[in-house]
Structures are given as structure tokens and as C-alpha cells.
PDB file of C-alpha atoms in Angstrom:
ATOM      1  CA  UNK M   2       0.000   0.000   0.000  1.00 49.00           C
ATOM      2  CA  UNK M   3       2.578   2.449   0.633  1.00 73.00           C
ATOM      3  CA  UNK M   4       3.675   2.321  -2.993  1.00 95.00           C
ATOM      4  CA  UNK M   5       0.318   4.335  -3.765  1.00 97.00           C
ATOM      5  CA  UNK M   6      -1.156   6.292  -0.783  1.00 97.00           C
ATOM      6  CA  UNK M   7      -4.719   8.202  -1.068  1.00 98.00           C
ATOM      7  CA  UNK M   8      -6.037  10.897   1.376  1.00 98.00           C
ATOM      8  CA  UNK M   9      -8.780  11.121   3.063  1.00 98.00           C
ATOM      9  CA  UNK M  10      -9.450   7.098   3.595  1.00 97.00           C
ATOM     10  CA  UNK M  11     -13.403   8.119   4.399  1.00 97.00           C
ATOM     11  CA  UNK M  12     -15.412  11.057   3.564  1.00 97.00           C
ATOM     12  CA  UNK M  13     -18.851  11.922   4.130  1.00 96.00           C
ATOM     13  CA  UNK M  14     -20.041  14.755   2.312  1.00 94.00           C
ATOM     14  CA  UNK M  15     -23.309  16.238   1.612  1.00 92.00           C
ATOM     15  CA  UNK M  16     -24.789  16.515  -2.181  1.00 91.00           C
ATOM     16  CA  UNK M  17     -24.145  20.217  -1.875  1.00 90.00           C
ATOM     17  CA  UNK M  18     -20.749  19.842  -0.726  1.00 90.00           C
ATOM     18  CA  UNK M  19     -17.260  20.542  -2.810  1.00 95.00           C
ATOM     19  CA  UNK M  20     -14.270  17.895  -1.874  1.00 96.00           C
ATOM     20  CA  UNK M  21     -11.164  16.604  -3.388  1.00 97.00           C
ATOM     21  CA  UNK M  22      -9.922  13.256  -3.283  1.00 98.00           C
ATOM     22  CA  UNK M  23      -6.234  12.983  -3.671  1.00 98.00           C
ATOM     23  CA  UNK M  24      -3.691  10.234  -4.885  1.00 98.00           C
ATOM     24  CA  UNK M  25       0.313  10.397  -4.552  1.00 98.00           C
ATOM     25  CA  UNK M  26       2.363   6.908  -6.319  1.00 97.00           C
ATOM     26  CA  UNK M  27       5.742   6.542  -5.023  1.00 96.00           C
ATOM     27  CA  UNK M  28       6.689   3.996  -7.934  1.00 94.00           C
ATOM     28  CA  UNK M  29       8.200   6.255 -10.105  1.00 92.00           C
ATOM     29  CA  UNK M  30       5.531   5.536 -12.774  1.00 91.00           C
ATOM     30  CA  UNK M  31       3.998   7.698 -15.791  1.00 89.00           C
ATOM     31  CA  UNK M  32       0.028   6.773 -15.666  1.00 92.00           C
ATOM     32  CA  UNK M  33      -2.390   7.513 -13.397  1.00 95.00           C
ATOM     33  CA  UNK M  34      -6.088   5.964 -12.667  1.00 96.00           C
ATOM     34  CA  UNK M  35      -9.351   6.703 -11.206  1.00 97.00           C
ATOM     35  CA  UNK M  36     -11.306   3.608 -10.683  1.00 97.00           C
ATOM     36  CA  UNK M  37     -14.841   3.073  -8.678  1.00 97.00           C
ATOM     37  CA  UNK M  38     -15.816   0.249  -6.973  1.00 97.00           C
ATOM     38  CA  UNK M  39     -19.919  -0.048  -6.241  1.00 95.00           C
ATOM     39  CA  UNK M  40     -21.205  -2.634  -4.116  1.00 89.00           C
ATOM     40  CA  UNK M  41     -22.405  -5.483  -6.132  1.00 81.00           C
ATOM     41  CA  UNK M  42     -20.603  -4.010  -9.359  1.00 90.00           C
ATOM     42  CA  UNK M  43     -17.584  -4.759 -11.000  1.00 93.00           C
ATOM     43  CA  UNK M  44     -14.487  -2.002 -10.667  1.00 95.00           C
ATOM     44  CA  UNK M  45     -15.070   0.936 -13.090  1.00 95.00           C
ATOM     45  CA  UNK M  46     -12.586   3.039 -14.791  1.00 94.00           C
ATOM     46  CA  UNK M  47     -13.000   6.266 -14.572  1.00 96.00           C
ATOM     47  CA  UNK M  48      -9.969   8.267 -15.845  1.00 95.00           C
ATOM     48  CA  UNK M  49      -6.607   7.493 -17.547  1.00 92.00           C
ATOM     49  CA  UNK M  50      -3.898   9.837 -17.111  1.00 93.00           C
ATOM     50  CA  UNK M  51      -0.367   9.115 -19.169  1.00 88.00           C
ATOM     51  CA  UNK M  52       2.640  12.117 -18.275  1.00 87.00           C
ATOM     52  CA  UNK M  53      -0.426  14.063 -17.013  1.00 86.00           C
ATOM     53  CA  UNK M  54      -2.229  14.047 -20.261  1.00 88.00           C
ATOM     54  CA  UNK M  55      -5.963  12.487 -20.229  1.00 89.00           C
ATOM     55  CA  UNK M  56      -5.732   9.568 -22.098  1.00 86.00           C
ATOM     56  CA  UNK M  57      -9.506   8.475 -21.526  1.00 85.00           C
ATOM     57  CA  UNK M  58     -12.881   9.499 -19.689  1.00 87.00           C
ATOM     58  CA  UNK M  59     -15.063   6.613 -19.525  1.00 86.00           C
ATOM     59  CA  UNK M  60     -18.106   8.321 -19.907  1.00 90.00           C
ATOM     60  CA  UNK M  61     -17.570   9.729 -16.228  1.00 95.00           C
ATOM     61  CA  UNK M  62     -20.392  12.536 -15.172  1.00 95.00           C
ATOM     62  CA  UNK M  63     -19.225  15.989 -14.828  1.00 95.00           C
ATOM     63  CA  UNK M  64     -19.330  16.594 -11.470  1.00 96.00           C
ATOM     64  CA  UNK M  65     -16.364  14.202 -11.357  1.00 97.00           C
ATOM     65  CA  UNK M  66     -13.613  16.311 -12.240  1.00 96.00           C
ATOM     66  CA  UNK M  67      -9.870  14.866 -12.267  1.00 97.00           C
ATOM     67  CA  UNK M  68      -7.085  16.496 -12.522  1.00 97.00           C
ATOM     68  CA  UNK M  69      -3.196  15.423 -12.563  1.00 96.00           C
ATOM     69  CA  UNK M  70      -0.631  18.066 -12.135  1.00 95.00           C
ATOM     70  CA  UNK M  71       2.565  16.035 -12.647  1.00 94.00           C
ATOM     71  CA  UNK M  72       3.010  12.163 -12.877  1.00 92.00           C
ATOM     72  CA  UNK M  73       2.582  11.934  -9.093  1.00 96.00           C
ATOM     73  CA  UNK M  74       0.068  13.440  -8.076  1.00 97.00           C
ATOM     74  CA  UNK M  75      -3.730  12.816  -9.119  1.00 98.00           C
ATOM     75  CA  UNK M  76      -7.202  14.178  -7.699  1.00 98.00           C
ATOM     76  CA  UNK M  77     -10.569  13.937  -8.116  1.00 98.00           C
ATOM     77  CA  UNK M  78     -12.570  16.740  -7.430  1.00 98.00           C
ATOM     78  CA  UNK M  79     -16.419  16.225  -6.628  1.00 97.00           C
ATOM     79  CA  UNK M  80     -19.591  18.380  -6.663  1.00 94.00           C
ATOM     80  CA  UNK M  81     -23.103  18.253  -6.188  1.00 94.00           C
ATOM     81  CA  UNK M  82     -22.390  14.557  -6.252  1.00 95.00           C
ATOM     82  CA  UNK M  83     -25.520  12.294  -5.937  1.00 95.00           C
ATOM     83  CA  UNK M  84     -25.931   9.345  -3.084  1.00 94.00           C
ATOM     84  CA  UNK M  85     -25.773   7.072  -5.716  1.00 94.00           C
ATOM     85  CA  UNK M  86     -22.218   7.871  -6.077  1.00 96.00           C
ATOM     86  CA  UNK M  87     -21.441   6.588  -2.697  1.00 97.00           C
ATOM     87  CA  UNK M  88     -18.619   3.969  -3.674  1.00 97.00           C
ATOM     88  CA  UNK M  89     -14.805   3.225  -2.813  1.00 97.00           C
ATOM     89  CA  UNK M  90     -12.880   4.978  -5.341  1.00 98.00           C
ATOM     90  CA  UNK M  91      -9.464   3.919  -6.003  1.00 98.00           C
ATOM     91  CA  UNK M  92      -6.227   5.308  -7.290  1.00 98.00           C
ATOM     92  CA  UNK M  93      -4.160   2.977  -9.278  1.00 97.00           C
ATOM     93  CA  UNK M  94      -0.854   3.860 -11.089  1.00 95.00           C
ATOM     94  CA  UNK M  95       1.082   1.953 -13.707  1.00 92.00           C
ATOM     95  CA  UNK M  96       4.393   2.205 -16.283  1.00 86.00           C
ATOM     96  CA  UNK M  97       2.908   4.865 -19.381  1.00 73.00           C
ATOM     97  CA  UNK M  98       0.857   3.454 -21.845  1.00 73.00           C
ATOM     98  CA  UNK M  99       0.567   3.408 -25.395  1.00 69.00           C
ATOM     99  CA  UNK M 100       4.022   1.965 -26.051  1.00 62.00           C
ATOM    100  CA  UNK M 101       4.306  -0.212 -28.888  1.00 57.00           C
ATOM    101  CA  UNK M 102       4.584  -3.809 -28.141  1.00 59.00           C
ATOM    102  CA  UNK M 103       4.854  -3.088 -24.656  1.00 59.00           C
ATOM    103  CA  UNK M 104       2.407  -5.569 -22.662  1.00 62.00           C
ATOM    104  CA  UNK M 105       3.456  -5.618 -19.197  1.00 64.00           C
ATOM    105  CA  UNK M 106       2.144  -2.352 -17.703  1.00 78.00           C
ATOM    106  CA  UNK M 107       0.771  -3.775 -14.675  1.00 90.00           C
ATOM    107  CA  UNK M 108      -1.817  -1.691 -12.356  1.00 94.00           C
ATOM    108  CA  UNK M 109      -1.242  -1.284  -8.875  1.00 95.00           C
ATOM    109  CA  UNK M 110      -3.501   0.103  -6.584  1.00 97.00           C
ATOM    110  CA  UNK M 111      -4.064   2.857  -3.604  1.00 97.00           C
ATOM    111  CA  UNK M 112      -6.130   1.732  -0.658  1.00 97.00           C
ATOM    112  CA  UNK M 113      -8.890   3.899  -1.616  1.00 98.00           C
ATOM    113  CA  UNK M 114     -11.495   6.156  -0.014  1.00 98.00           C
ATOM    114  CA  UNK M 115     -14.994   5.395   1.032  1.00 97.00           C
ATOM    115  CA  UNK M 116     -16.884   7.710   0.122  1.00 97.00           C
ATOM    116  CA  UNK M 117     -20.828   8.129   1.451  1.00 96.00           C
ATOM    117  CA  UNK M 118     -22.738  11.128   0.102  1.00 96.00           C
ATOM    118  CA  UNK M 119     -25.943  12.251   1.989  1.00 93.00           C
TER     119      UNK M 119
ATOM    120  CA  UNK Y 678     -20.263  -3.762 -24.660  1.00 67.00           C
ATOM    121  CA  UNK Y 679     -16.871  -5.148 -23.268  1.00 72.00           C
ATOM    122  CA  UNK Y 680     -17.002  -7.992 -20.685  1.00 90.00           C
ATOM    123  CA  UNK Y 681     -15.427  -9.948 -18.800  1.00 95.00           C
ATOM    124  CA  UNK Y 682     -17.308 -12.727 -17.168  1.00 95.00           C
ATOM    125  CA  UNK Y 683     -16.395 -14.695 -13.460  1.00 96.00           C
ATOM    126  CA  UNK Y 684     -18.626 -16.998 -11.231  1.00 91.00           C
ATOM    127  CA  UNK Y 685     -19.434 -14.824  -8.332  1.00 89.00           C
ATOM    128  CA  UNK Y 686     -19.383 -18.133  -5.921  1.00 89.00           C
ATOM    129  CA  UNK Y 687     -18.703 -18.584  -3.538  1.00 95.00           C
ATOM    130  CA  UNK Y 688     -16.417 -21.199  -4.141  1.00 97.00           C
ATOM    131  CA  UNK Y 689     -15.414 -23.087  -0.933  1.00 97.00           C
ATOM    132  CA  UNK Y 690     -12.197 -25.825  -0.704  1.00 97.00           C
ATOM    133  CA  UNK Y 691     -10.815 -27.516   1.980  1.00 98.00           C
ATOM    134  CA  UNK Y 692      -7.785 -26.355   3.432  1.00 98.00           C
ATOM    135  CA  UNK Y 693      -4.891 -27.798   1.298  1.00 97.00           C
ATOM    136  CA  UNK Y 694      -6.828 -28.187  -1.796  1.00 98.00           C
ATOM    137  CA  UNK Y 695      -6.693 -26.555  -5.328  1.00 98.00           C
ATOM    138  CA  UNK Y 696      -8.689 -23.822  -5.889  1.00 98.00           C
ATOM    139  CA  UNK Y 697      -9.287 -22.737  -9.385  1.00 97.00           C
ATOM    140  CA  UNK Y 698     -10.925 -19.952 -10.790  1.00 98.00           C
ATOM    141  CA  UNK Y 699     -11.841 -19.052 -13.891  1.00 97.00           C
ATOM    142  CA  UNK Y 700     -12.593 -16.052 -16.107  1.00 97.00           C
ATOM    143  CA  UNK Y 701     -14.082 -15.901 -19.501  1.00 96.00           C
ATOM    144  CA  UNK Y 702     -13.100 -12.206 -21.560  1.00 95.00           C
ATOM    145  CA  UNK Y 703     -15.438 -10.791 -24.710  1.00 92.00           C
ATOM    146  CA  UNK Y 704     -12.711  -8.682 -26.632  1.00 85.00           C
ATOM    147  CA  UNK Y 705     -10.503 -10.856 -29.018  1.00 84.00           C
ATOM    148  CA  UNK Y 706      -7.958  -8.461 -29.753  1.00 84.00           C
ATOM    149  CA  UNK Y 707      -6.745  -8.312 -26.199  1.00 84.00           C
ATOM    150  CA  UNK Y 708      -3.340  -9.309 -25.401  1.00 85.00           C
ATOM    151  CA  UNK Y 709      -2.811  -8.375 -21.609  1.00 89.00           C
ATOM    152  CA  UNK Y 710      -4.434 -10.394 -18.126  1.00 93.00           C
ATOM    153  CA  UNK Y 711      -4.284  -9.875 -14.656  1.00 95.00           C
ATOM    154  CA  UNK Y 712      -5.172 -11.816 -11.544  1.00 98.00           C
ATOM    155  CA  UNK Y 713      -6.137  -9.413  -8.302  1.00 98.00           C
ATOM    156  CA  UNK Y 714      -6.655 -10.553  -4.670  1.00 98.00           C
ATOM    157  CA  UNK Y 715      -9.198  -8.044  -2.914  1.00 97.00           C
ATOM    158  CA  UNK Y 716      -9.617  -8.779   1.040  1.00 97.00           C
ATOM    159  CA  UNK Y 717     -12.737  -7.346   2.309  1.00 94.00           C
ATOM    160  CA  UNK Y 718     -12.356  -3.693   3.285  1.00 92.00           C
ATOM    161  CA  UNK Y 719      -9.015  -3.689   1.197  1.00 95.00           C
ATOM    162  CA  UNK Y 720      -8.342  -2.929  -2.333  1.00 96.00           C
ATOM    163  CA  UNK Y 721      -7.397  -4.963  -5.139  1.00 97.00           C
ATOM    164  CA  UNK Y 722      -3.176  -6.765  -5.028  1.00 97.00           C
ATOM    165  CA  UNK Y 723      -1.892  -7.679  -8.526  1.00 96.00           C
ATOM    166  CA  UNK Y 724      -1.095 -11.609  -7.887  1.00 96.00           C
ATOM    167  CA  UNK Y 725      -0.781 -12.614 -11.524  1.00 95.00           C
ATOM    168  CA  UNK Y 726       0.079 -11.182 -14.667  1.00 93.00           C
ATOM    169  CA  UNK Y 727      -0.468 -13.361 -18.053  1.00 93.00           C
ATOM    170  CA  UNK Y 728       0.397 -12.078 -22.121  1.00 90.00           C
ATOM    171  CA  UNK Y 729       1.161 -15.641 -23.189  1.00 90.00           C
ATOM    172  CA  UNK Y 730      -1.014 -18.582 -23.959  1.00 94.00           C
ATOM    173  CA  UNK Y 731      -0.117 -21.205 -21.920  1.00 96.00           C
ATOM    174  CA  UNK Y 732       0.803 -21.352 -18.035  1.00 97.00           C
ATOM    175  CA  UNK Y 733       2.722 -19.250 -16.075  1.00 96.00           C
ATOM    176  CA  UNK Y 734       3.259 -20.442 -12.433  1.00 97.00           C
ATOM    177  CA  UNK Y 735       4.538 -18.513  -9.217  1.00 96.00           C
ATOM    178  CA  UNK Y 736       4.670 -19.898  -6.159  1.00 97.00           C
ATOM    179  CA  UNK Y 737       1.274 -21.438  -5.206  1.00 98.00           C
ATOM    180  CA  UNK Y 738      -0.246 -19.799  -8.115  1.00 98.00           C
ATOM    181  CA  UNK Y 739      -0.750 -20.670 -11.725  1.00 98.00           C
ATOM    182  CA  UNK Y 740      -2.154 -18.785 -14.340  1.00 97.00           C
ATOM    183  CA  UNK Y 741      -3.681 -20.241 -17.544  1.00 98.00           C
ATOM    184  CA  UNK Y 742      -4.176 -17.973 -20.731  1.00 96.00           C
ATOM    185  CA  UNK Y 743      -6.524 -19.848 -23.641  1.00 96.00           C
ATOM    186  CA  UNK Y 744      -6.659 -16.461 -26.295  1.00 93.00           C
ATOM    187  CA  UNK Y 745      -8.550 -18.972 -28.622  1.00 94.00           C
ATOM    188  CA  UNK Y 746     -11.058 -19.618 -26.237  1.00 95.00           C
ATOM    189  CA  UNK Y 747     -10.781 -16.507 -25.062  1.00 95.00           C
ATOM    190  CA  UNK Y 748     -10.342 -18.031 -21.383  1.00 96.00           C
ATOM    191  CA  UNK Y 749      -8.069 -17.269 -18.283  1.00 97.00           C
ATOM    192  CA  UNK Y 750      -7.949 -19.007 -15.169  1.00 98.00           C
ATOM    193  CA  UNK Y 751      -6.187 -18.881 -11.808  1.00 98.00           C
ATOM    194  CA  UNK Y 752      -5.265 -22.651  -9.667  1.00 98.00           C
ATOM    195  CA  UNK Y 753      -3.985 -21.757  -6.119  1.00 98.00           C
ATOM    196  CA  UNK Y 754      -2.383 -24.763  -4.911  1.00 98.00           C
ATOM    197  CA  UNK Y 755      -2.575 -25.952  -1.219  1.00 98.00           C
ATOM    198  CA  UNK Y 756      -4.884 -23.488  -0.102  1.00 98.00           C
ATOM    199  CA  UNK Y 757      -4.481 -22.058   2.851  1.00 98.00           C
ATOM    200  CA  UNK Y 758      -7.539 -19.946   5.151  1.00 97.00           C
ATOM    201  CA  UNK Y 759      -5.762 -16.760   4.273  1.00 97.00           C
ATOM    202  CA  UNK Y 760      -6.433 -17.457   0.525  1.00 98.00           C
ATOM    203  CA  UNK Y 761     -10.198 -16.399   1.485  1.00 98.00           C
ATOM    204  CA  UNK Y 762     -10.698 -13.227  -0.515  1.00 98.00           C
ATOM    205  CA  UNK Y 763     -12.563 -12.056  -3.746  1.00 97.00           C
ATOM    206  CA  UNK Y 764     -10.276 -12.781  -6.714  1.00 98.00           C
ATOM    207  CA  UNK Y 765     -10.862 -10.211  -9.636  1.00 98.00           C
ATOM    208  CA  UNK Y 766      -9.688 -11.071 -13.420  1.00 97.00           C
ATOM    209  CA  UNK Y 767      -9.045  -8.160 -15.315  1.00 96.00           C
ATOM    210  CA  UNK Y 768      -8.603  -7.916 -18.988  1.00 93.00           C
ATOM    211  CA  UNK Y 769      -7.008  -5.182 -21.017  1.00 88.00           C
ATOM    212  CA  UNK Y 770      -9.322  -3.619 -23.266  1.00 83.00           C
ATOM    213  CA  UNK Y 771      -8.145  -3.623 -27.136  1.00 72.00           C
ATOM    214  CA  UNK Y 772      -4.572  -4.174 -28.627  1.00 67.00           C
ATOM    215  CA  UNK Y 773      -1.672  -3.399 -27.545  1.00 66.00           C
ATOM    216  CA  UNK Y 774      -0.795  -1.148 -23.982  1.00 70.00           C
ATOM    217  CA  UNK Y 775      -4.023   0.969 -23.689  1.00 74.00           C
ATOM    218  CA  UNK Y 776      -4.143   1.181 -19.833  1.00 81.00           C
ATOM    219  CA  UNK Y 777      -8.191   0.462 -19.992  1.00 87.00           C
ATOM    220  CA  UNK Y 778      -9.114  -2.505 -17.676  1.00 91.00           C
ATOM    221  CA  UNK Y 779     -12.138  -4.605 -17.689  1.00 93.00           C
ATOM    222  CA  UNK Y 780     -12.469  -6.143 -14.353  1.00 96.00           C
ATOM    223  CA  UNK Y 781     -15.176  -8.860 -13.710  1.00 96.00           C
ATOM    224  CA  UNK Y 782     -17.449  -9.217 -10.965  1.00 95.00           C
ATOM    225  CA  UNK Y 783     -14.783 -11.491  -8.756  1.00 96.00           C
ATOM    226  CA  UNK Y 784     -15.088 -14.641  -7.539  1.00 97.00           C
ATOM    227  CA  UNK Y 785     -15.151 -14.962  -3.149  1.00 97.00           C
ATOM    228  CA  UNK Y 786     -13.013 -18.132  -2.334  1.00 98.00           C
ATOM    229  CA  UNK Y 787     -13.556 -19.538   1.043  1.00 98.00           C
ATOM    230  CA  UNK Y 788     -10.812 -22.058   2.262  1.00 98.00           C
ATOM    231  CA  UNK Y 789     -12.218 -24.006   5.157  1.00 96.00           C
ATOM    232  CA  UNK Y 790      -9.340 -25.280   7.840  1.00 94.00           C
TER     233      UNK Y 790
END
């Protein structure tokens, strides 16, 4: 876990509420990930991020709004989320992507934050 | 629509057993597979990675890739009580190194002592 660290590790926050959910990878690696895990659901990606460039937005509602400064650091900043959104969203990081014939860009993961909304 | 497809169990073995797990994936072009452990209250821990058809063993673990049957499974030899977790394949999505992963629903294993 301490390879990829995410702050806060629970949040409760109302559906008028502004947070930020924040990632830091210690692994030295180039691409960063947003996943959400729902009960009963399989884990969703959200967001790609390769040297801080969005690679991919699954389809992800606007008031999910990443962002990635440099290849370290990656947030998530939510707004007049819905309680339906209440999940465990997780932080992964990997080697880049896109290289060509390059396979073995294997995922590892943050411990995540719970997150409830009210 | 992308999938990839696990028994949701659970699966229970005796302690000492094999365990095996499988995964079935819906996109032919993809070349990369991964095995995750997920405790409860934890998040996923890569345990297996798999580009090649065939086997690929480590430790107590094998992996089995079948891109013609489009099929990936996970043995865990000897099973032990703290092999009890949800086991989540994950399939990358199209060719090459895209960074998109399909997870499936994950399989609970319970290993009874």
C-alpha cells in the first residue's frame, strides 16, 4: 500500500458539498487511474492519465472532475455529487501506456477512499 | 459492450486443496491479463500477470491464458484460510498497452481449515 497512498481514507459529504480526493504513487511511474468500486458491481474506470495528459474518460459525469498536475500526483474533485455515487474509489498507477509492443504495464492500486454522500 | 465474465461463488475448498478460478473475456484483440486478490475492506493486489497462452506459475499460483477460447484461469495450490478473498480477473481492453481494464465481478473463495 505504501507504494500508492490516497487521502482522506473516508469522507462523508453532503450533495451540496465541494471535496477533493487525492492520490500520490511513489513507484516512479507515468500513468495515473481513477477507478470506482460499487457494491455489487464490477471495478469501473473512470480516468486514464499518461505524463499528465488524459488519455480516456469513460463516460464519467461531470461533477467528477480529475485532474493530474505532474506524474505523481492525481485528484478527483467532486460536486453536487448524488448518493448514488457513494462507492470506494481507487487510485491505481502503472508504467505509461501506449508503447508499442509493450504488454506488461501492470496496475497497482491505492487503498482507496470510502466515500458516502448524503 | 466489453465484458469480462467470473462466477461470483462462492467457491469453498478444503484447506490444502486446489482452488481454481476461472474467467471468460469478450474482446478478441486483447493481449494483456491480470489476476487481483481483494480482502474485504481492502483494495485490489496484482497476484498474476499473463500475455502468453499457456501457463505461467509462481509460487502457489498458476495462471492459464486460452486467447482462442478466449479463457483465463487462476489454480492456487494448497490453499491455505488466508487465501479467502474475492479474486478479480481483469482484462485489457483492445490491442496493444491501452491502460483500460475490464475487471469482472470477482469470484469470493472460502478455504475451510
Amino acid at each position: 500500500e505504501t507504494g500508492v497512498t490516497q487521502t482522506p481514507r473516508h469522507l462523508v459529504m453532503g450533495m451540496t458539498n465541494k471535496k477533493s480526493l487525492k492520490c500520490e504513487q511513489h513507484l516512479g511511474h507515468n500513468a495515473m487511474y481513477w477507478y470506482k468500486q460499487s457494491a455489487k458491481k464490477p471495478l469501473e474506470l473512470m480516468f486514464v492519465y499518461n505524463f499528465k495528459e488524459q488519455t480516456e474518460n469513460n463516460s464519467v459525469p461531470s461533477r467528477f472532475s480529475p485532474e493530474c498536475p505532474n506524474s505523481s500526483h492525481l485528484f478527483l474533485h467532486l460536486h453536487t455529487l448524488q448518493p448514488e455515487d457513494s462507492a470506494l474509489y481507487l487510485c491505481a498507477s502503472s508504467q505509461e501506456v501506449g508503447l508499442a509492443g509493450d504488454l506488461s504495464y501492470e496496475q497497482y492500486f491505492g487503498p482507496g477512499t470510502r466515500l458516502t454522500v448524503t | 459492450q466489453k465484458e469480462v465474465e467470473q462466477n461470483s461463488g462462492p467457491l469453498s475448498v478444503p484447506e490444502g486443496a486446489i482452488a481454481s478460478l476461472n474467467c471468460t473475456y469478450s474482446d478478441r484483440v486483447s493481449q494483456s491479463f491480470f489476476w487481483y486478490r481483494q480482502y474485504s475492506g481492502k483494495s485490489p493486489e496484482l497476484i498474476m500477470s499473463i500475455y502468453s497462452n499457456g501457463d505461467k506459475e509462481d509460487g502457489r499460483f498458476t495462471a492459464q491464458l486460452n486467447k482462442a477460447s478466449q479463457y483465463v484461469s487462476l489454480l492456487i495450490r494448497d490453499s491455505q484460510p488466508s487465501d479467502s478473498a474475492t479474486y478479480l480477473c481483469a482484462v485489457n481492453y483492445g490491442s496493444g498497452n491501452t491502460g483500460k481494464l475490464i475487471f469482472g465481478q470477482g469470484t469470493t473463495l472460502q478455504v475451510k481449515p
